[in-house]
Coordinates of C-alpha atoms in Angstrom, one line a residue:
Chain F
G1 CA 88.1 293.5 -18.4
A2 CA 87.6 291.7 -15.1
G3 CA 87.4 287.9 -15.2
V4 CA 85.6 285.5 -13.0
S5 CA 86.4 286.0 -9.3
Q6 CA 85.9 283.7 -6.4
S7 CA 86.1 284.2 -2.6
P8 CA 87.5 283.2 -0.3
R9 CA 90.5 281.7 -2.1
Y10 CA 91.2 279.4 0.8
K11 CA 88.8 278.1 3.4
V12 CA 89.5 275.8 6.3
A13 CA 86.5 274.4 8.1
K14 CA 86.1 272.0 11.0
R15 CA 84.0 268.9 10.2
G16 CA 80.3 269.8 10.8
Q17 CA 80.6 273.5 10.0
D18 CA 78.7 275.2 7.3
V19 CA 80.6 277.1 4.5
A20 CA 79.6 279.6 1.8
L21 CA 81.6 280.0 -1.3
R22 CA 81.1 283.0 -3.6
C23 CA 81.4 283.4 -7.3
D24 CA 81.3 286.8 -9.2
P25 CA 80.9 285.9 -12.9
I26 CA 82.0 288.2 -15.8
S27 CA 79.5 291.0 -16.0
G28 CA 76.6 290.2 -18.3
H29 CA 77.3 286.5 -18.5
V30 CA 74.1 284.5 -18.7
S31 CA 75.4 281.1 -17.7
L32 CA 77.2 280.1 -14.5
F33 CA 78.6 276.7 -13.6
W34 CA 80.1 275.2 -10.5
Y35 CA 82.6 272.4 -10.6
Q36 CA 84.4 270.4 -7.9
Q37 CA 88.0 269.3 -8.3
A38 CA 89.5 266.7 -6.0
L39 CA 93.2 266.5 -5.7
G40 CA 94.8 264.9 -8.8
Q41 CA 91.5 264.7 -10.6
G42 CA 89.7 266.7 -13.3
P43 CA 86.9 269.0 -12.4
E44 CA 83.4 267.4 -12.0
F45 CA 80.2 269.3 -12.8
L46 CA 78.0 270.3 -9.8
T47 CA 75.3 272.6 -11.0
Y48 CA 74.3 275.1 -13.7
F49 CA 72.4 278.4 -13.7
Q50 CA 71.0 280.3 -16.6
N51 CA 70.3 283.8 -15.2
E52 CA 68.6 283.1 -11.9
A53 CA 67.2 279.7 -12.8
Q54 CA 69.0 276.6 -11.7
L55 CA 68.5 274.4 -14.7
D56 CA 70.7 271.5 -13.8
K57 CA 71.8 270.3 -10.3
S58 CA 72.4 266.7 -11.2
G59 CA 76.0 266.9 -10.0
L60 CA 75.4 268.0 -6.5
P61 CA 76.7 265.0 -4.4
S62 CA 74.2 265.3 -1.5
D63 CA 71.4 267.4 -0.1
R64 CA 74.1 269.2 2.1
F65 CA 75.1 271.1 -1.1
F66 CA 73.0 274.0 -2.1
A67 CA 73.6 276.7 -4.7
E68 CA 71.8 279.9 -5.5
R69 CA 72.0 282.9 -7.9
P70 CA 69.0 285.1 -6.8
E71 CA 69.6 288.1 -9.1
G72 CA 71.2 286.3 -12.0
S73 CA 74.7 287.6 -11.3
V74 CA 76.6 286.6 -8.1
S75 CA 76.3 282.9 -7.1
T76 CA 76.8 281.3 -3.7
L77 CA 77.6 277.6 -3.2
K78 CA 76.7 276.5 0.4
I79 CA 77.8 273.3 2.0
Q80 CA 76.1 272.3 5.2
R81 CA 77.7 270.1 7.9
T82 CA 80.9 269.7 6.0
Q83 CA 82.6 266.3 5.8
Q84 CA 86.3 265.5 5.1
E85 CA 85.3 264.2 1.6
D86 CA 84.1 267.7 0.8
S87 CA 87.8 268.8 0.7
A88 CA 88.5 270.0 -2.8
V89 CA 88.9 273.0 -5.1
Y90 CA 85.5 274.5 -6.1
L91 CA 85.6 276.2 -9.5
C92 CA 83.2 278.6 -10.9
A93 CA 82.8 279.3 -14.6
S94 CA 80.6 281.7 -16.6
S95 CA 79.7 282.1 -20.3
S96 CA 78.0 284.8 -22.3
G97 CA 75.2 282.6 -23.7
G98 CA 73.0 279.7 -22.8
Q99 CA 74.1 277.2 -25.4
A100 CA 76.9 274.7 -25.5
S101 CA 78.7 276.7 -28.2
Y102 CA 79.6 279.5 -25.8
E103 CA 83.1 279.2 -24.2
Q104 CA 83.3 278.9 -20.4
Y105 CA 85.7 281.2 -18.5
F106 CA 86.9 279.9 -15.2
G107 CA 87.7 281.6 -11.9
P108 CA 90.8 280.8 -9.7
G109 CA 88.8 278.5 -7.5
T110 CA 88.3 278.2 -3.7
R111 CA 90.3 275.5 -2.0
L112 CA 88.3 274.0 0.8
T113 CA 90.0 271.9 3.5
V114 CA 87.8 270.2 6.1
T115 CA 89.7 269.1 9.2
Chain E
K1 CA 77.6 257.8 -19.7
Q2 CA 80.3 259.9 -21.2
E3 CA 83.8 259.1 -19.9
V4 CA 86.9 261.0 -20.8
T5 CA 90.4 259.5 -20.3
Q6 CA 93.8 261.2 -20.7
I7 CA 97.0 259.4 -21.3
P8 CA 99.7 259.7 -19.9
A9 CA 98.9 260.9 -16.4
A10 CA 102.3 262.5 -16.2
L11 CA 105.0 263.3 -18.7
S12 CA 108.6 264.7 -18.3
V13 CA 110.5 265.9 -21.3
P14 CA 113.6 268.0 -22.0
E15 CA 113.2 271.5 -23.3
G16 CA 112.8 271.7 -27.1
E17 CA 111.1 268.4 -27.6
N18 CA 107.9 268.0 -29.5
L19 CA 105.2 266.1 -27.6
V20 CA 101.7 264.7 -27.9
L21 CA 99.0 264.5 -25.2
N22 CA 96.1 262.1 -25.8
C23 CA 92.4 262.3 -24.8
S24 CA 89.7 259.7 -25.5
F25 CA 86.0 259.8 -24.9
T26 CA 83.4 257.0 -25.0
D27 CA 80.4 258.8 -26.5
S28 CA 80.9 260.4 -29.9
A29 CA 77.8 262.5 -29.6
I30 CA 79.7 265.6 -28.6
Y31 CA 79.1 269.3 -29.3
N32 CA 82.8 270.3 -29.0
L33 CA 86.0 269.5 -27.2
Q34 CA 88.2 271.9 -25.4
W35 CA 91.8 271.8 -24.1
F36 CA 92.7 273.6 -20.9
R37 CA 95.9 274.4 -19.0
Q38 CA 95.9 274.5 -15.2
D39 CA 98.8 275.9 -13.3
P40 CA 99.3 274.9 -9.6
G41 CA 96.8 276.8 -7.4
K42 CA 95.2 278.5 -10.4
G43 CA 92.0 278.2 -12.4
L44 CA 91.7 276.8 -15.9
T45 CA 92.9 278.7 -19.0
S46 CA 91.3 277.7 -22.3
L47 CA 93.9 276.8 -25.0
L48 CA 91.9 275.5 -27.9
L49 CA 88.2 274.8 -28.6
I50 CA 87.3 272.4 -31.5
Q51 CA 83.8 272.2 -32.7
S52 CA 82.4 268.7 -33.6
S53 CA 82.5 269.6 -37.3
Q54 CA 86.2 270.6 -37.2
R55 CA 89.2 268.3 -37.5
E56 CA 91.8 270.6 -35.9
Q57 CA 92.6 273.9 -34.4
T58 CA 96.0 275.7 -34.1
S59 CA 97.3 278.4 -31.8
G60 CA 101.0 279.3 -31.9
R61 CA 102.9 276.2 -30.9
L62 CA 99.8 274.3 -30.1
N63 CA 97.7 272.1 -32.4
A64 CA 94.7 270.1 -31.4
S65 CA 93.1 267.5 -33.5
L66 CA 89.7 265.8 -33.2
D67 CA 88.5 262.4 -34.6
K68 CA 85.0 262.2 -33.3
S69 CA 84.2 258.8 -34.9
S70 CA 87.0 257.1 -33.0
G71 CA 86.5 259.2 -29.8
R72 CA 90.0 260.7 -29.8
S73 CA 91.7 264.1 -29.6
T74 CA 95.4 264.9 -29.4
L75 CA 97.2 268.1 -28.3
Y76 CA 100.5 268.6 -30.0
I77 CA 103.0 271.0 -28.4
A78 CA 105.9 272.0 -30.6
A79 CA 109.4 273.0 -29.3
S80 CA 108.4 272.7 -25.6
Q81 CA 109.6 275.2 -23.1
P82 CA 109.9 275.2 -19.3
G83 CA 107.0 277.6 -19.2
D84 CA 104.7 274.9 -20.7
S85 CA 105.0 273.0 -17.4
A86 CA 101.4 272.6 -16.1
T87 CA 98.5 270.2 -16.0
Y88 CA 96.6 269.9 -19.3
L89 CA 93.0 268.9 -19.3
C90 CA 90.6 268.0 -22.1
A91 CA 86.9 268.3 -21.7
V92 CA 83.9 267.5 -23.9
R93 CA 80.4 268.9 -24.2
R94 CA 77.6 266.5 -25.0
I95 CA 75.1 267.4 -27.6
Y96 CA 72.0 267.2 -25.4
N97 CA 73.3 268.8 -22.2
Q98 CA 71.5 272.0 -21.5
G99 CA 73.9 274.9 -21.1
G100 CA 76.8 272.7 -22.1
K101 CA 78.4 271.4 -18.9
L102 CA 81.9 270.2 -19.4
I103 CA 83.0 266.6 -18.8
F104 CA 86.7 266.5 -18.0
G105 CA 89.5 263.9 -18.2
Q106 CA 91.9 263.5 -15.2
G107 CA 94.6 265.6 -16.8
T108 CA 98.2 265.1 -17.9
E109 CA 100.8 266.7 -15.7
L110 CA 103.6 268.0 -18.0
S111 CA 107.1 268.9 -16.8
V112 CA 109.5 270.4 -19.3
K113 CA 113.1 270.4 -18.0
P114 CA 115.5 273.1 -19.0

């Protein structure tokens, strides 16, 4: 079946622009995670949804970052007034349950470059 | 705060060699540990998931061990092939994290030379 998909795959933004990154999880998956991966580093947690509820947003680096999942399926990560330090790969993952025992499946990521 | 460290950062070996990648974590209160593979420009592919009650998991030429009390895991790759070239990441889930967010190490970049 279809895996996690993300769009766009690549995004170039000028400093100060707003961007929106989309994640389509595996159909029926309850949990959805966003991670940020800087060049040469491991991914770092940003936020977590269980269905439409955002249960953990402790990893969002500033109030310029906002995520939503209004119908409990597709999620959008929005970054306002982008800065150069926002340049990274943004990974989305989903899992079929809401507990830590459920495996997370990752999408291919969106590479954001802020110029 | 849970910290995950991977050593070495990069490794280059000739084809056919057996190799070991290391992962250490500072807080032993983990739910499970997972090894991933990441190819350039791609997402993460799960290789092995070890629950906290387990000591090891095997899949084909891969074997992962877990010593929770010492905060260590190793990924053993037997008879390495050029197709194994990728970045390998380990990640842990802490017991009390809702939903089970993953905490990753920095990765080991493996190059297998033909």
